[in-house]
Short mmCIF file of C-alpha atoms in Angstrom, two decimals:
data_model
loop_
_atom_site.label_atom_id
_atom_site.label_comp_id
_atom_site.label_asym_id
_atom_site.label_seq_id
_atom_site.Cartn_x
_atom_site.Cartn_y
_atom_site.Cartn_z
CA MET A 120 46.44 -197.86 -5.78
CA ARG A 121 45.89 -199.53 -2.36
CA PHE A 122 48.60 -201.20 -0.25
CA ASN A 123 49.00 -204.14 2.10
CA ALA A 124 51.65 -206.33 3.87
CA GLY A 125 52.16 -209.19 6.40
CA SER A 126 55.12 -210.81 8.38
CA THR A 127 58.62 -212.48 7.99
CA GLU A 128 62.17 -211.79 9.23
CA LEU A 129 64.06 -208.93 7.60
CA PRO A 130 67.34 -207.45 8.95
CA VAL A 131 66.87 -203.89 10.17
CA GLY A 132 69.64 -202.41 8.02
CA VAL A 133 68.33 -204.05 4.85
CA PHE A 134 64.78 -203.04 5.75
CA ILE A 135 65.88 -199.40 5.85
CA LEU A 136 67.57 -199.71 2.46
CA LEU A 137 64.52 -201.30 0.87
CA ARG A 138 62.03 -199.04 2.63
CA ASP A 139 63.78 -195.88 1.47
CA LEU A 140 64.21 -197.17 -2.06
CA ILE A 141 60.52 -198.08 -2.35
CA ARG A 142 59.44 -194.77 -0.81
CA ASP A 143 61.57 -192.77 -3.21
CA ARG A 144 60.46 -194.74 -6.28
CA ILE A 145 56.71 -195.25 -5.81
CA GLY A 146 55.91 -193.28 -2.66
CA VAL A 147 54.72 -196.08 -0.39
CA SER A 148 56.12 -195.58 3.10
CA PHE A 149 56.68 -198.27 5.75
CA ASP A 150 57.17 -197.12 9.34
CA ASP A 151 59.73 -198.83 11.55
CA ASP A 152 57.06 -201.10 13.06
CA LYS A 153 56.08 -202.38 9.58
CA ARG A 154 59.29 -204.31 8.94
CA ASP A 155 57.63 -207.74 9.13
CA LEU A 156 54.77 -206.43 7.06
CA LEU A 157 57.08 -205.45 4.19
CA ALA A 158 59.08 -208.66 4.47
CA SER A 159 56.07 -210.91 3.90
CA LYS A 160 55.27 -209.19 0.61
CA LEU A 161 58.84 -209.26 -0.60
CA GLY A 162 59.25 -212.90 0.36
CA ASP A 163 57.25 -214.12 -2.62
CA ARG A 164 59.31 -211.99 -4.98
CA LEU A 165 62.55 -213.46 -3.60
CA ALA A 166 61.18 -216.98 -4.08
CA ASP A 167 60.05 -216.26 -7.64
CA LEU A 168 63.45 -214.81 -8.53
CA GLY A 169 65.47 -217.51 -6.76
CA LEU A 170 67.23 -214.96 -4.56
CA LYS A 171 68.68 -215.98 -1.20
CA SER A 172 68.48 -212.74 0.74
CA PHE A 173 66.63 -209.45 1.00
CA LEU A 174 69.95 -207.70 0.37
CA ASP A 175 70.20 -209.48 -3.00
CA TYR A 176 66.75 -208.16 -3.79
CA PHE A 177 67.78 -204.62 -2.88
CA TYR A 178 70.79 -204.83 -5.22
CA LEU A 179 68.58 -206.12 -8.01
CA LEU A 180 66.13 -203.21 -7.59
CA ARG A 181 68.86 -200.62 -7.20
CA TYR A 182 71.50 -201.79 -9.67
CA GLY A 183 70.43 -204.98 -11.43
CA PRO A 184 69.82 -205.31 -15.15
CA GLY A 185 66.41 -206.77 -14.30
CA ALA A 186 65.29 -203.78 -12.24
CA ASP A 187 63.02 -202.29 -14.91
CA ALA A 188 61.12 -205.56 -15.23
CA GLU A 189 60.96 -206.15 -11.47
CA TRP A 190 59.57 -202.78 -10.32
CA PRO A 191 56.10 -203.36 -11.84
CA ARG A 192 55.98 -206.82 -10.23
CA LEU A 193 56.97 -205.35 -6.88
CA THR A 194 54.31 -202.67 -7.23
CA ASP A 195 51.69 -205.35 -7.86
CA ALA A 196 52.95 -207.31 -4.83
CA LEU A 197 52.43 -204.27 -2.59
CA SER A 198 49.09 -203.37 -4.10
CA VAL A 199 45.73 -204.06 -2.48
CA GLN A 200 43.05 -203.38 -5.06
CA GLU A 201 40.31 -202.73 -2.50
CA THR A 202 37.73 -200.24 -3.70
CA TYR A 203 34.12 -200.20 -4.83
CA PHE A 204 31.58 -198.29 -6.87
CA TRP A 205 29.93 -195.19 -5.38
CA ARG A 206 32.61 -194.90 -2.67
CA GLU A 207 32.57 -191.50 -0.91
CA ILE A 208 29.91 -190.44 -3.35
CA ASP A 209 29.37 -186.96 -1.85
CA GLN A 210 32.58 -185.83 -3.53
CA VAL A 211 31.39 -187.11 -6.90
CA ARG A 212 28.08 -185.32 -6.35
CA ALA A 213 29.93 -182.09 -5.62
CA LEU A 214 31.75 -182.50 -8.92
CA VAL A 215 28.70 -183.36 -11.04
CA ASP A 216 26.05 -181.18 -9.43
CA VAL A 217 28.05 -178.06 -8.52
CA LEU A 218 31.52 -177.81 -10.06
CA VAL A 219 30.88 -179.06 -13.59
CA PRO A 220 27.91 -176.67 -14.06
CA ARG A 221 30.08 -173.77 -12.85
CA HIS A 222 32.94 -174.81 -15.12
CA VAL A 223 30.74 -175.07 -18.20
CA ALA A 224 28.84 -171.84 -17.47
CA ALA A 225 32.13 -169.97 -17.09
CA GLY A 226 33.37 -171.25 -20.47
CA ARG A 227 36.56 -172.72 -19.02
CA GLY A 228 36.95 -175.34 -21.73
CA PRO A 229 36.57 -179.13 -21.66
CA VAL A 230 35.54 -180.87 -18.45
CA ARG A 231 38.62 -182.94 -17.70
CA VAL A 232 38.63 -185.26 -14.69
CA TRP A 233 41.70 -187.23 -13.60
CA SER A 234 41.33 -190.21 -11.27
CA ALA A 235 44.95 -190.30 -10.14
CA ALA A 236 45.01 -193.59 -8.21
CA CYS A 237 42.22 -195.52 -9.85
CA ALA A 238 43.12 -199.07 -8.71
CA THR A 239 40.82 -201.46 -10.62
CA GLY A 240 38.66 -198.71 -12.08
CA GLU A 241 35.63 -198.41 -9.83
CA GLU A 242 36.28 -194.74 -9.02
CA PRO A 243 36.54 -193.35 -12.57
CA LEU A 244 33.63 -195.52 -13.72
CA SER A 245 31.54 -194.14 -10.84
CA ILE A 246 32.45 -190.63 -11.98
CA ALA A 247 31.53 -191.49 -15.57
CA MET A 248 28.21 -192.99 -14.43
CA ALA A 249 27.34 -189.88 -12.43
CA LEU A 250 28.29 -187.58 -15.31
CA ASN A 251 26.21 -189.65 -17.71
CA GLU A 252 23.21 -189.73 -15.38
CA ALA A 253 23.34 -185.93 -15.27
CA GLY A 254 23.56 -185.73 -19.06
CA TRP A 255 26.98 -184.08 -19.21
CA PHE A 256 28.38 -186.26 -21.97
CA ARG A 257 25.63 -184.89 -24.22
CA ARG A 258 25.98 -181.26 -23.14
CA ALA A 259 29.71 -180.67 -22.91
CA GLU A 260 33.10 -181.95 -23.97
CA VAL A 261 34.04 -184.32 -21.16
CA GLU A 262 37.16 -186.43 -20.67
CA VAL A 263 37.73 -188.87 -17.82
CA VAL A 264 41.31 -190.12 -17.46
CA ALA A 265 42.29 -192.75 -14.90
CA SER A 266 45.79 -193.84 -13.90
CA ASP A 267 47.53 -196.17 -11.50
CA VAL A 268 51.06 -197.38 -10.92
CA SER A 269 50.03 -201.05 -10.66
CA PRO A 270 50.00 -202.95 -13.97
CA ALA A 271 47.76 -205.67 -12.50
CA ALA A 272 45.20 -203.13 -11.32
CA LEU A 273 45.12 -201.43 -14.70
CA GLU A 274 44.69 -204.76 -16.47
CA LYS A 275 41.58 -205.44 -14.39
CA ALA A 276 40.29 -201.91 -14.98
CA ARG A 277 40.70 -202.31 -18.73
CA ARG A 278 38.98 -205.69 -18.62
CA GLY A 279 35.96 -204.14 -16.90
CA VAL A 280 34.59 -207.22 -15.10
CA TYR A 281 33.72 -206.85 -11.41
CA ARG A 282 32.64 -209.14 -8.58
CA GLU A 283 29.90 -208.60 -6.00
CA ARG A 284 32.10 -206.76 -3.47
CA SER A 285 32.55 -203.91 -5.91
CA PHE A 286 28.79 -203.24 -5.90
CA ARG A 287 28.15 -202.99 -2.17
CA ALA A 288 27.35 -199.26 -2.31
CA LEU A 289 26.03 -198.93 -5.87
CA PRO A 290 22.24 -198.56 -6.21
CA PRO A 291 20.85 -201.75 -7.81
CA ALA A 292 19.17 -199.76 -10.56
CA LEU A 293 22.54 -198.41 -11.70
CA ARG A 294 24.11 -201.85 -11.68
CA ASP A 295 21.26 -203.15 -13.84
CA LYS A 296 21.65 -200.20 -16.20
CA TYR A 297 25.42 -200.19 -16.63
CA PHE A 298 26.50 -203.81 -16.08
CA ALA A 299 25.65 -207.18 -17.59
CA PRO A 300 26.21 -210.55 -15.87
CA VAL A 301 29.03 -212.62 -17.35
CA ALA A 302 31.10 -215.58 -16.21
CA GLY A 303 33.10 -214.39 -13.22
CA GLY A 304 31.08 -211.30 -12.40
CA TRP A 305 29.50 -208.29 -14.09
CA ARG A 306 30.88 -206.55 -17.18
CA VAL A 307 30.61 -202.77 -17.49
CA ASP A 308 28.66 -201.39 -20.43
CA PRO A 309 31.14 -200.92 -23.32
CA GLU A 310 29.89 -197.40 -24.08
CA LEU A 311 30.46 -196.25 -20.49
CA HIS A 312 33.79 -198.11 -20.32
CA ALA A 313 34.96 -196.27 -23.44
CA ARG A 314 34.32 -192.96 -21.67
CA VAL A 315 37.34 -193.63 -19.42
CA ARG A 316 40.90 -193.61 -20.72
CA PHE A 317 43.23 -195.71 -18.58
CA ALA A 318 46.97 -195.00 -18.37
CA ALA A 319 49.96 -196.04 -16.28
CA ALA A 320 51.36 -193.25 -14.10
CA ASN A 321 53.62 -193.04 -11.08
CA LEU A 322 52.53 -190.14 -8.87
CA LEU A 323 56.19 -189.45 -8.02
CA ASP A 324 57.23 -189.06 -11.66
CA PRO A 325 56.47 -185.59 -13.10
CA ALA A 326 56.94 -186.97 -16.61
CA ASP A 327 53.98 -189.29 -15.97
CA THR A 328 51.75 -186.91 -14.09
CA GLY A 329 52.51 -183.53 -15.66
CA PRO A 330 50.13 -183.89 -18.63
CA LEU A 331 47.41 -185.37 -16.38
CA ALA A 332 47.67 -182.85 -13.54
CA CYS A 333 46.61 -180.07 -15.91
CA SER A 334 43.05 -181.25 -15.27
CA PRO A 335 40.76 -178.85 -13.37
CA PHE A 336 39.35 -181.79 -11.38
CA VAL A 337 41.69 -184.31 -9.74
CA PHE A 338 40.59 -187.24 -7.60
CA CYS A 339 43.50 -188.69 -5.63
CA ARG A 340 41.71 -190.64 -2.92
CA ASN A 341 42.90 -193.12 -0.32
CA VAL A 342 46.50 -193.26 -1.50
CA PHE A 343 48.12 -190.47 0.54
CA ILE A 344 47.56 -192.53 3.69
CA TYR A 345 50.34 -194.83 2.42
CA PHE A 346 52.79 -191.97 1.75
CA SER A 347 55.10 -190.15 4.13
CA ALA A 348 54.26 -186.53 4.94
CA ALA A 349 57.21 -185.37 2.82
CA THR A 350 56.05 -187.42 -0.16
CA VAL A 351 52.48 -186.11 0.14
CA ALA A 352 53.80 -182.54 0.19
CA ARG A 353 55.91 -183.24 -2.90
CA VAL A 354 53.01 -184.73 -4.87
CA VAL A 355 50.54 -182.02 -3.85
CA LYS A 356 53.04 -179.27 -4.71
CA HIS A 357 53.38 -180.75 -8.19
CA PHE A 358 49.58 -180.85 -8.56
CA ALA A 359 49.31 -177.20 -7.51
CA GLU A 360 51.92 -176.13 -10.04
CA ARG A 361 50.16 -177.91 -12.91
CA MET A 362 46.46 -177.53 -12.13
CA PRO A 363 44.52 -174.53 -13.47
CA ARG A 364 42.99 -171.94 -11.18
CA PRO A 365 40.50 -172.67 -9.95
CA GLY A 366 41.39 -176.34 -9.73
CA TYR A 367 39.78 -178.86 -7.43
CA LEU A 368 41.60 -181.68 -5.64
CA PHE A 369 39.64 -184.50 -3.99
CA PRO A 370 41.65 -186.63 -1.52
CA GLY A 371 39.96 -189.35 0.52
CA VAL A 372 37.59 -188.08 3.20
CA SER A 373 40.00 -189.26 5.93
CA GLU A 374 43.04 -187.61 4.32
CA SER A 375 43.92 -184.08 5.43
CA LEU A 376 46.31 -181.99 3.34
CA LEU A 377 46.36 -178.97 5.65
CA ARG A 378 49.89 -179.73 6.89
CA ALA A 379 51.15 -180.68 3.43
CA THR A 380 50.35 -177.55 1.46
CA THR A 381 49.38 -173.91 1.57
CA ALA A 382 48.57 -173.82 -2.14
CA PHE A 383 45.08 -175.26 -1.69
CA GLN A 384 42.20 -173.88 0.36
CA LEU A 385 39.81 -176.32 2.00
CA GLU A 386 36.23 -175.46 1.05
CA GLU A 387 32.85 -177.09 1.57
CA ILE A 388 31.17 -177.65 -1.79
CA GLY A 389 27.78 -179.31 -1.76
CA SER A 390 28.06 -181.96 0.96
CA ALA A 391 31.78 -182.53 0.49
CA PHE A 392 35.06 -180.91 1.47
CA VAL A 393 37.32 -180.10 -1.48
CA TYR A 394 40.79 -178.57 -1.76
CA VAL A 395 40.73 -175.61 -4.16
CA ASN A 396 43.76 -174.26 -6.02
CA ARG A 397 43.15 -170.49 -6.26
#
């Protein structure tokens, strides 16, 4: 899940109501200087719904009978599905070349990897490619699960067709091996695509994430930068309570969790830094 916004007028008091409601429901946090940024994204939703004010929209989200249908649309409106194959690949290498061999040698059960904010699917498919290149699907029981809160992102991930921007870091040989040209882009190989199970999950909802966070390997990259410090601490605490020991958490390379948790130790594994639940 990636997020974006732009600019329109939004009363300060209503901004605070909407900001807090959105933060508490899906985690995305807008600082005080992002009021115009939030307003521009919500403006299209007001127009589509025929609402006359941002306050009306707040009441719909908070109390309206159409709230359950509107929250997924709002999530899509805030979502920027900007990612690509082979992004921050050193972390994937640490998983495939170091941690999976250790896990299998120690007899710790199936290799279960959760991509917790998978956007349009490039991250979990990169993980599946790397695991397949190393032969792990033949040598061990491996499960790759990918989730996101955005219905539109998951729809694209399940479709499995990608445009050129998604391939800017992927070695051409791997694109030729795992993708075929089709109208509108490149379609992922069905066998590789079937290796990833996609599911809807809100990182703030323990009912969604509890069964997934039991994975020994969790990638949750480039989403915490959109959360408040309190929300990050809440999510990471939940991960720590559910993950096995040892369990390995991969945030984005620019995301530090040192102020959010004491449950994980930061360790250098291979050429990557990983948070370890011991």
